[in-house]
Amino acid sequence: METTMKSRNNLVVSYITVGGIVIIVMMIFGILMLLAQGGVMDLPAATFYQFLTIHGTGMIGASALAAAGVMWYFLSHYVDLSKKVMAINLVLFLIGVVMVIIGVFSFKYASSWTFLYPLPALSASAWGTIGALLYLFGMLILGMGFLLFYLDSGRAIIKKCGSLAKGLGWDVISGEKSEKDAPSGAVVASRRRYYCC
């Protein structure tokens, strides 16, 4: 039991550590962009948009990763979550990040947050197809990892509670079940209360 708790805690620490490191690096890119905007340093427009692309993507991805780690930690106290799925999500995150970094810095991909079609394909020769593909497939791999994570969370809640509606406390809200009959545990990290039967 103690080994299980330790491995679970190590996994969560890995999530928060990776998320924190990525956020710190993205803050550096943010500061460099501010210095360029303020005229303190000279940054070519193409490089500025590369920094903008990696900064925006990285901040959202790292925040989502750290939040997933916290959510998993608290939710795992109430339902049986898979450590394997959590580890796979972290590995897919790292693979996706490497692909995005290569696409942005090696192939000069710089679409900012507007990476929806047609901009990645029609860049006015600012970047090539390989950079766009690396970025987009990196984002796809990141999304697949998070999809696995949320499907596993839903599976565990349904298994424990009988349905997602009961897991979200809709039976308490609708009056089918009184609040005093519902367990008192709340999963704060997911910003919803999960009442399980």
Coordinates of N, CA and C in Angstrom, one line a residue:
M1 N 0.8 -1.2 0.0 CA 0.0 0.0 0.0 C 0.9 1.3 0.0
E2 N 1.9 1.2 0.8 CA 2.8 2.4 0.9 C 3.6 2.6 -0.4
T3 N 4.0 1.5 -1.1 CA 4.6 1.6 -2.4 C 3.7 2.2 -3.4
T4 N 2.4 1.8 -3.4 CA 1.4 2.3 -4.3 C 1.3 3.8 -4.1
M5 N 1.2 4.2 -2.8 CA 1.0 5.7 -2.5 C 2.3 6.4 -3.0
K6 N 3.5 5.9 -2.8 CA 4.7 6.5 -3.2 C 4.8 6.7 -4.7
S7 N 4.4 5.6 -5.4 CA 4.5 5.6 -6.9 C 3.5 6.6 -7.4
R8 N 2.3 6.7 -6.8 CA 1.2 7.6 -7.2 C 1.7 9.0 -7.0
N9 N 2.3 9.3 -5.8 CA 2.8 10.6 -5.5 C 4.0 11.0 -6.4
N10 N 4.8 10.1 -6.8 CA 5.9 10.3 -7.7 C 5.4 10.7 -9.1
L11 N 4.4 10.1 -9.5 CA 3.8 10.4 -10.8 C 3.2 11.8 -10.8
V12 N 2.5 12.2 -9.7 CA 2.0 13.5 -9.6 C 3.1 14.6 -9.6
V13 N 4.1 14.3 -8.8 CA 5.3 15.2 -8.7 C 5.9 15.4 -10.1
S14 N 6.0 14.3 -10.9 CA 6.5 14.4 -12.3 C 5.7 15.3 -13.1
Y15 N 4.4 15.2 -13.0 CA 3.5 16.1 -13.7 C 3.7 17.5 -13.4
I16 N 3.7 17.8 -12.1 CA 3.9 19.2 -11.6 C 5.3 19.7 -11.9
T17 N 6.3 18.9 -11.8 CA 7.6 19.3 -12.1 C 7.8 19.7 -13.6
V18 N 7.3 18.8 -14.5 CA 7.4 19.0 -15.9 C 6.6 20.3 -16.3
G19 N 5.4 20.4 -15.8 CA 4.6 21.5 -16.0 C 5.2 22.8 -15.6
G20 N 5.8 22.8 -14.4 CA 6.5 24.0 -13.8 C 7.7 24.4 -14.6
I21 N 8.5 23.4 -15.0 CA 9.7 23.7 -15.9 C 9.3 24.4 -17.2
V22 N 8.3 23.8 -17.8 CA 7.8 24.3 -19.1 C 7.3 25.7 -18.9
I23 N 6.5 26.0 -17.8 CA 6.0 27.3 -17.6 C 7.1 28.3 -17.4
I24 N 8.2 28.0 -16.6 CA 9.3 28.9 -16.4 C 10.0 29.2 -17.8
V25 N 10.2 28.2 -18.6 CA 10.8 28.4 -19.9 C 9.9 29.3 -20.8
M26 N 8.6 29.1 -20.7 CA 7.7 29.9 -21.5 C 7.6 31.4 -21.0
M27 N 7.8 31.5 -19.7 CA 7.9 32.9 -19.1 C 9.1 33.6 -19.7
I28 N 10.2 32.9 -19.9 CA 11.4 33.5 -20.5 C 11.1 34.0 -21.9
F29 N 10.4 33.2 -22.7 CA 10.0 33.6 -24.0 C 9.1 34.8 -23.9
G30 N 8.2 34.8 -23.0 CA 7.3 36.0 -22.8 C 8.1 37.3 -22.5
I31 N 9.1 37.1 -21.6 CA 9.9 38.3 -21.3 C 10.7 38.8 -22.5
L32 N 11.3 37.9 -23.3 CA 12.0 38.2 -24.5 C 11.1 39.0 -25.5
M33 N 9.8 38.5 -25.6 CA 8.9 39.2 -26.5 C 8.6 40.6 -26.0
L34 N 8.4 40.8 -24.6 CA 8.1 42.1 -24.0 C 9.3 43.0 -24.3
L35 N 10.5 42.5 -24.1 CA 11.7 43.3 -24.3 C 11.8 43.8 -25.8
A36 N 11.4 42.9 -26.7 CA 11.4 43.3 -28.1 C 10.3 44.3 -28.4
Q37 N 9.2 44.1 -27.8 CA 8.1 45.1 -28.0 C 8.4 46.5 -27.4
G38 N 9.2 46.4 -26.3 CA 9.6 47.7 -25.7 C 10.8 48.3 -26.3
G39 N 11.4 47.7 -27.4 CA 12.5 48.3 -28.1 C 13.8 48.1 -27.3
V40 N 13.8 47.3 -26.3 CA 15.1 47.0 -25.5 C 16.0 46.1 -26.3
M41 N 15.4 45.2 -27.0 CA 16.2 44.3 -27.8 C 15.7 44.1 -29.2
D42 N 16.5 43.8 -30.2 CA 16.1 43.7 -31.6 C 15.8 42.3 -31.8
L43 N 14.6 42.0 -32.2 CA 14.1 40.6 -32.5 C 13.5 40.6 -33.9
P44 N 13.9 39.8 -34.9 CA 13.3 39.8 -36.2 C 11.8 39.3 -36.0
A45 N 11.0 39.8 -36.9 CA 9.5 39.5 -36.8 C 9.3 38.0 -36.8
A46 N 10.0 37.3 -37.7 CA 9.8 35.8 -37.8 C 10.1 35.2 -36.5
T47 N 11.2 35.6 -35.8 CA 11.6 35.0 -34.5 C 10.6 35.4 -33.5
F48 N 10.1 36.6 -33.5 CA 9.1 37.0 -32.5 C 7.9 36.1 -32.6
Y49 N 7.4 35.8 -33.8 CA 6.2 35.0 -34.0 C 6.5 33.5 -33.6
Q50 N 7.8 33.1 -33.8 CA 8.1 31.8 -33.3 C 8.0 31.7 -31.8
F51 N 8.6 32.8 -31.1 CA 8.5 32.9 -29.6 C 7.0 32.9 -29.2
L52 N 6.2 33.7 -29.9 CA 4.8 33.8 -29.6 C 4.1 32.5 -29.7
T53 N 4.4 31.7 -30.8 CA 3.8 30.4 -31.0 C 4.2 29.5 -29.9
I54 N 5.5 29.4 -29.5 CA 5.9 28.4 -28.5 C 5.4 28.9 -27.1
H55 N 5.4 30.2 -26.9 CA 4.9 30.7 -25.6 C 3.4 30.4 -25.3
G56 N 2.6 30.7 -26.3 CA 1.2 30.4 -26.1 C 0.9 29.0 -26.0
T57 N 1.4 28.2 -26.9 CA 1.2 26.7 -26.9 C 1.7 26.1 -25.6
G58 N 2.9 26.5 -25.2 CA 3.6 26.0 -24.0 C 2.9 26.3 -22.7
M59 N 2.4 27.6 -22.6 CA 1.7 28.0 -21.4 C 0.4 27.2 -21.2
I60 N -0.3 27.0 -22.2 CA -1.6 26.3 -22.1 C -1.3 24.8 -21.9
G61 N -0.4 24.2 -22.6 CA -0.1 22.8 -22.4 C 0.4 22.5 -21.1
A62 N 1.4 23.3 -20.6 CA 2.0 23.1 -19.3 C 1.0 23.3 -18.1
S63 N 0.1 24.3 -18.3 CA -0.9 24.5 -17.3 C -1.9 23.3 -17.2
A64 N -2.2 22.9 -18.4 CA -3.2 21.7 -18.5 C -2.5 20.5 -17.9
L65 N -1.2 20.3 -18.1 CA -0.5 19.1 -17.6 C -0.5 19.1 -16.1
A66 N -0.1 20.3 -15.5 CA 0.0 20.4 -14.0 C -1.4 20.3 -13.4
A67 N -2.4 20.9 -14.0 CA -3.8 20.7 -13.5 C -4.3 19.3 -13.6
A68 N -3.9 18.6 -14.6 CA -4.3 17.2 -14.7 C -3.6 16.4 -13.6
G69 N -2.4 16.7 -13.3 CA -1.7 16.0 -12.2 C -2.4 16.2 -10.9
V70 N -2.8 17.4 -10.6 CA -3.5 17.8 -9.4 C -4.8 17.1 -9.3
M71 N -5.6 17.2 -10.4 CA -6.9 16.6 -10.5 C -6.8 15.1 -10.3
W72 N -5.8 14.4 -10.9 CA -5.6 13.0 -10.8 C -5.3 12.6 -9.4
Y73 N -4.5 13.4 -8.7 CA -4.1 13.1 -7.3 C -5.4 13.1 -6.4
F74 N -6.2 14.1 -6.5 CA -7.4 14.2 -5.6 C -8.4 13.2 -6.0
L75 N -8.7 13.1 -7.3 CA -9.7 12.2 -7.8 C -9.3 10.7 -7.5
S76 N -8.0 10.4 -7.5 CA -7.6 9.0 -7.2 C -7.9 8.6 -5.7
H77 N -8.2 9.5 -4.9 CA -8.6 9.2 -3.5 C -10.0 8.7 -3.4
Y78 N -10.8 8.9 -4.5 CA -12.2 8.5 -4.5 C -12.5 7.4 -5.5
V79 N -11.8 7.4 -6.6 CA -12.1 6.4 -7.6 C -10.8 5.7 -8.0
D80 N -10.9 4.6 -8.7 CA -9.7 3.8 -9.1 C -9.2 4.2 -10.4
L81 N -8.2 5.1 -10.4 CA -7.7 5.6 -11.7 C -6.4 4.8 -12.1
S82 N -6.2 4.7 -13.4 CA -5.0 3.9 -13.9 C -3.7 4.8 -13.9
K83 N -2.7 4.2 -13.2 CA -1.4 4.9 -13.2 C -0.8 4.7 -14.6
K84 N -1.1 3.6 -15.2 CA -0.5 3.4 -16.5 C -1.0 4.4 -17.5
V85 N -2.3 4.7 -17.5 CA -2.9 5.8 -18.4 C -2.2 7.1 -18.1
M86 N -2.0 7.4 -16.8 CA -1.4 8.6 -16.4 C 0.0 8.7 -16.9
A87 N 0.8 7.6 -16.8 CA 2.1 7.6 -17.3 C 2.2 7.8 -18.8
I88 N 1.2 7.1 -19.5 CA 1.2 7.2 -21.0 C 0.9 8.7 -21.4
N89 N 0.0 9.3 -20.7 CA -0.3 10.7 -20.9 C 0.9 11.6 -20.8
L90 N 1.7 11.4 -19.8 CA 3.0 12.1 -19.6 C 3.9 11.9 -20.7
V91 N 4.1 10.6 -21.1 CA 5.0 10.3 -22.2 C 4.5 10.9 -23.5
L92 N 3.2 10.8 -23.8 CA 2.7 11.5 -25.0 C 2.9 13.0 -25.0
F93 N 2.7 13.6 -23.8 CA 2.9 15.0 -23.6 C 4.4 15.4 -24.0
L94 N 5.3 14.6 -23.5 CA 6.7 14.9 -23.8 C 7.1 14.7 -25.3
I95 N 6.5 13.7 -25.9 CA 6.7 13.4 -27.3 C 6.1 14.6 -28.1
G96 N 4.9 15.0 -27.8 CA 4.3 16.1 -28.5 C 5.0 17.4 -28.3
V97 N 5.5 17.7 -27.1 CA 6.3 18.9 -26.9 C 7.6 18.9 -27.8
V98 N 8.3 17.8 -27.8 CA 9.5 17.7 -28.7 C 9.1 18.0 -30.1
M99 N 8.0 17.4 -30.6 CA 7.6 17.6 -32.0 C 7.3 19.1 -32.2
V100 N 6.6 19.7 -31.3 CA 6.2 21.1 -31.4 C 7.5 22.0 -31.4
I101 N 8.4 21.7 -30.5 CA 9.7 22.5 -30.4 C 10.5 22.4 -31.7
I102 N 10.6 21.2 -32.3 CA 11.3 21.0 -33.5 C 10.6 21.7 -34.7
G103 N 9.3 21.6 -34.7 CA 8.5 22.3 -35.8 C 8.7 23.8 -35.7
V104 N 8.7 24.4 -34.5 CA 8.8 25.8 -34.3 C 10.3 26.3 -34.6
F105 N 11.3 25.7 -34.0 CA 12.6 26.2 -34.0 C 13.5 25.6 -35.1
S106 N 13.3 24.4 -35.5 CA 14.1 23.9 -36.6 C 13.5 24.2 -38.0
F107 N 12.1 24.3 -38.1 CA 11.5 24.5 -39.3 C 10.7 25.8 -39.4
K108 N 11.0 26.7 -38.4 CA 10.5 28.1 -38.4 C 9.0 28.2 -38.4
Y109 N 8.3 27.2 -37.9 CA 6.8 27.3 -37.8 C 6.4 28.4 -36.8
A110 N 5.5 29.3 -37.3 CA 5.2 30.5 -36.4 C 3.8 31.0 -36.7
S111 N 2.8 30.2 -36.5 CA 1.5 30.7 -36.7 C 0.8 31.2 -35.5
S112 N 1.5 31.4 -34.4 CA 0.9 31.8 -33.1 C -0.2 30.9 -32.7
W113 N -1.3 31.4 -32.2 CA -2.4 30.6 -31.8 C -3.3 30.3 -32.9
T114 N -3.1 30.8 -34.1 CA -4.0 30.7 -35.2 C -3.6 29.5 -36.1
F115 N -3.4 28.3 -35.4 CA -2.9 27.2 -36.2 C -3.9 26.3 -36.9
L116 N -5.1 26.9 -37.1 CA -6.2 26.2 -37.8 C -6.0 26.4 -39.3
Y117 N -6.4 25.4 -40.1 CA -6.4 25.5 -41.5 C -7.1 26.8 -42.0
P118 N -6.6 27.5 -42.9 CA -5.6 27.2 -43.9 C -4.2 27.7 -43.6
L119 N -4.0 28.5 -42.5 CA -2.7 29.1 -42.2 C -1.5 28.2 -42.2
P120 N -1.6 27.0 -41.5 CA -0.4 26.2 -41.5 C 0.0 25.8 -42.9
A121 N -1.0 25.6 -43.8 CA -0.6 25.1 -45.2 C -0.3 26.3 -46.1
L122 N -0.9 27.5 -45.9 CA -0.7 28.6 -46.7 C 0.0 29.7 -45.9
S123 N 1.4 29.6 -45.8 CA 2.1 30.5 -44.9 C 2.8 31.6 -45.7
A124 N 2.6 31.8 -46.9 CA 3.3 32.7 -47.8 C 4.8 32.5 -47.7
S125 N 5.2 31.2 -47.6 CA 6.6 30.7 -47.6 C 7.3 31.1 -46.3
A126 N 6.6 31.5 -45.3 CA 7.2 31.8 -44.0 C 7.8 30.5 -43.3
W127 N 7.1 29.4 -43.5 CA 7.6 28.1 -43.0 C 7.1 27.0 -44.0
G128 N 7.7 25.9 -43.9 CA 7.4 24.8 -44.8 C 6.4 23.8 -44.3
T129 N 6.0 22.9 -45.1 CA 5.0 21.9 -44.7 C 5.5 21.0 -43.5
I130 N 6.8 20.7 -43.5 CA 7.3 19.8 -42.4 C 7.1 20.5 -41.1
G131 N 7.4 21.8 -41.0 CA 7.2 22.5 -39.7 C 5.8 22.5 -39.3
A132 N 4.9 22.7 -40.2 CA 3.5 22.7 -39.9 C 3.0 21.3 -39.4
L133 N 3.5 20.3 -40.2 CA 3.1 18.9 -39.8 C 3.6 18.5 -38.5
L134 N 4.9 18.9 -38.2 CA 5.4 18.5 -36.9 C 4.6 19.2 -35.7
Y135 N 4.3 20.5 -35.9 CA 3.6 21.2 -34.9 C 2.2 20.6 -34.8
L136 N 1.5 20.4 -35.9 CA 0.1 19.9 -35.8 C 0.0 18.5 -35.2
F137 N 0.9 17.6 -35.7 CA 0.9 16.2 -35.2 C 1.4 16.2 -33.7
G138 N 2.3 17.1 -33.3 CA 2.7 17.2 -31.9 C 1.5 17.6 -31.1
M139 N 0.7 18.5 -31.6 CA -0.5 18.9 -30.8 C -1.6 17.8 -30.8
L140 N -1.6 17.0 -31.9 CA -2.5 15.9 -31.9 C -2.1 14.8 -30.9
I141 N -0.8 14.6 -30.8 CA -0.3 13.6 -29.8 C -0.6 14.1 -28.4
L142 N -0.4 15.4 -28.1 CA -0.8 16.0 -26.8 C -2.2 15.7 -26.5
G143 N -3.1 16.0 -27.5 CA -4.5 15.9 -27.3 C -4.9 14.4 -27.1
M144 N -4.2 13.5 -27.7 CA -4.6 12.1 -27.5 C -4.2 11.6 -26.1
G145 N -3.1 12.1 -25.5 CA -2.8 11.8 -24.2 C -3.8 12.3 -23.2
F146 N -4.3 13.6 -23.4 CA -5.3 14.1 -22.5 C -6.6 13.4 -22.7
L147 N -6.9 13.0 -23.9 CA -8.2 12.3 -24.1 C -8.2 11.0 -23.4
L148 N -7.0 10.2 -23.4 CA -6.9 9.0 -22.6 C -7.1 9.3 -21.1
F149 N -6.5 10.3 -20.6 CA -6.6 10.7 -19.2 C -8.1 11.0 -18.8
Y150 N -8.8 11.7 -19.7 CA -10.2 12.1 -19.3 C -11.1 10.9 -19.5
L151 N -10.8 10.0 -20.5 CA -11.6 8.8 -20.7 C -11.5 7.9 -19.5
D152 N -10.2 7.8 -19.0 CA -10.0 7.0 -17.8 C -10.7 7.5 -16.6
S153 N -10.7 8.9 -16.4 CA -11.4 9.5 -15.3 C -12.9 9.2 -15.4
G154 N -13.4 9.3 -16.6 CA -14.9 9.1 -16.7 C -15.2 7.6 -16.4
R155 N -14.3 6.7 -16.9 CA -14.5 5.3 -16.7 C -14.5 5.0 -15.2
A156 N -13.6 5.6 -14.4 CA -13.5 5.3 -13.0 C -14.6 5.9 -12.2
I157 N -15.1 7.0 -12.6 CA -16.3 7.6 -12.0 C -17.5 6.8 -12.2
I158 N -17.7 6.4 -13.5 CA -18.9 5.6 -13.8 C -18.8 4.2 -13.1
K159 N -17.7 3.6 -13.0 CA -17.5 2.4 -12.3 C -17.9 2.5 -10.8
K160 N -17.4 3.6 -10.2 CA -17.7 3.8 -8.8 C -19.1 4.3 -8.5
C161 N -19.6 5.2 -9.3 CA -20.9 5.8 -9.0 C -22.1 5.3 -9.8
G162 N -21.8 4.6 -10.9 CA -23.0 4.1 -11.7 C -23.2 4.9 -12.9
S163 N -22.9 6.2 -12.9 CA -23.1 7.0 -14.1 C -22.3 8.3 -13.8
L164 N -22.1 9.0 -14.9 CA -21.4 10.3 -14.8 C -22.3 11.3 -14.1
A165 N -23.7 11.2 -14.3 CA -24.6 12.1 -13.6 C -24.5 12.0 -12.1
K166 N -24.5 10.7 -11.6 CA -24.4 10.5 -10.2 C -23.0 11.0 -9.7
G167 N -22.0 10.8 -10.5 CA -20.6 11.2 -10.2 C -20.5 12.7 -10.1
L168 N -21.3 13.4 -10.8 CA -21.3 14.9 -10.8 C -22.3 15.4 -9.7
G169 N -23.0 14.5 -9.1 CA -23.9 15.0 -8.0 C -25.3 15.5 -8.5
W170 N -25.6 15.1 -9.8 CA -26.9 15.6 -10.3 C -28.1 15.0 -9.5
D171 N -27.9 13.8 -8.9 CA -29.0 13.2 -8.1 C -29.2 14.0 -6.9
V172 N -28.2 14.6 -6.3 CA -28.3 15.4 -5.1 C -29.0 16.8 -5.5
I173 N -28.5 17.3 -6.6 CA -29.1 18.6 -7.1 C -30.5 18.5 -7.4
S174 N -30.9 17.4 -8.1 CA -32.3 17.2 -8.5 C -33.2 16.7 -7.3
G175 N -32.6 16.4 -6.2 CA -33.4 16.1 -5.0 C -33.7 14.6 -4.9
E176 N -33.2 13.8 -5.8 CA -33.4 12.3 -5.8 C -32.7 11.7 -4.6
K177 N -31.6 12.4 -4.2 CA -30.8 11.9 -3.1 C -30.5 13.1 -2.2
S178 N -30.7 12.9 -0.9 CA -30.4 14.1 0.0 C -28.9 14.2 0.2
E179 N -28.5 15.5 0.5 CA -27.1 15.8 0.6 C -26.5 15.0 1.8
K180 N -27.3 14.7 2.8 CA -26.7 14.0 4.0 C -26.4 12.6 3.7
D181 N -27.1 12.0 2.6 CA -26.9 10.6 2.2 C -25.6 10.5 1.3
A182 N -25.2 11.6 0.7 CA -24.1 11.6 -0.2 C -22.8 11.6 0.6
P183 N -21.8 10.9 0.2 CA -20.5 11.0 0.9 C -20.0 12.5 0.9
S184 N -19.3 12.8 1.9 CA -18.8 14.2 2.1 C -17.6 14.6 1.2
G185 N -17.0 13.6 0.7 CA -15.7 13.9 -0.1 C -16.0 14.7 -1.4
A186 N -15.2 15.7 -1.6 CA -15.3 16.5 -2.8 C -13.9 16.5 -3.5
V187 N -13.9 16.4 -4.8 CA -12.7 16.5 -5.5 C -12.5 17.9 -6.0
V188 N -11.8 18.7 -5.2 CA -11.7 20.1 -5.4 C -10.9 20.4 -6.7
A189 N -9.8 19.7 -7.0 CA -9.0 20.0 -8.1 C -9.7 20.0 -9.5
S190 N -10.8 19.2 -9.6 CA -11.5 19.2 -10.9 C -12.5 20.3 -11.0
R191 N -12.7 21.1 -9.9 CA -13.6 22.2 -9.9 C -15.1 21.7 -9.9
R192 N -15.3 20.5 -9.6 CA -16.7 20.0 -9.5 C -16.7 19.1 -8.3
R193 N -17.9 18.9 -7.8 CA -18.0 17.9 -6.6 C -18.5 16.6 -7.2
Y194 N -17.7 15.6 -6.8 CA -18.1 14.2 -7.3 C -18.7 13.5 -6.1
Y195 N -20.0 13.3 -6.1 CA -20.7 12.5 -5.0 C -20.8 11.1 -5.6
C196 N -20.3 10.2 -4.9 CA -20.4 8.8 -5.3 C -21.2 8.0 -4.4
C197 N -22.0 7.1 -4.9 CA -22.9 6.3 -4.1 C -22.2 5.4 -3.1

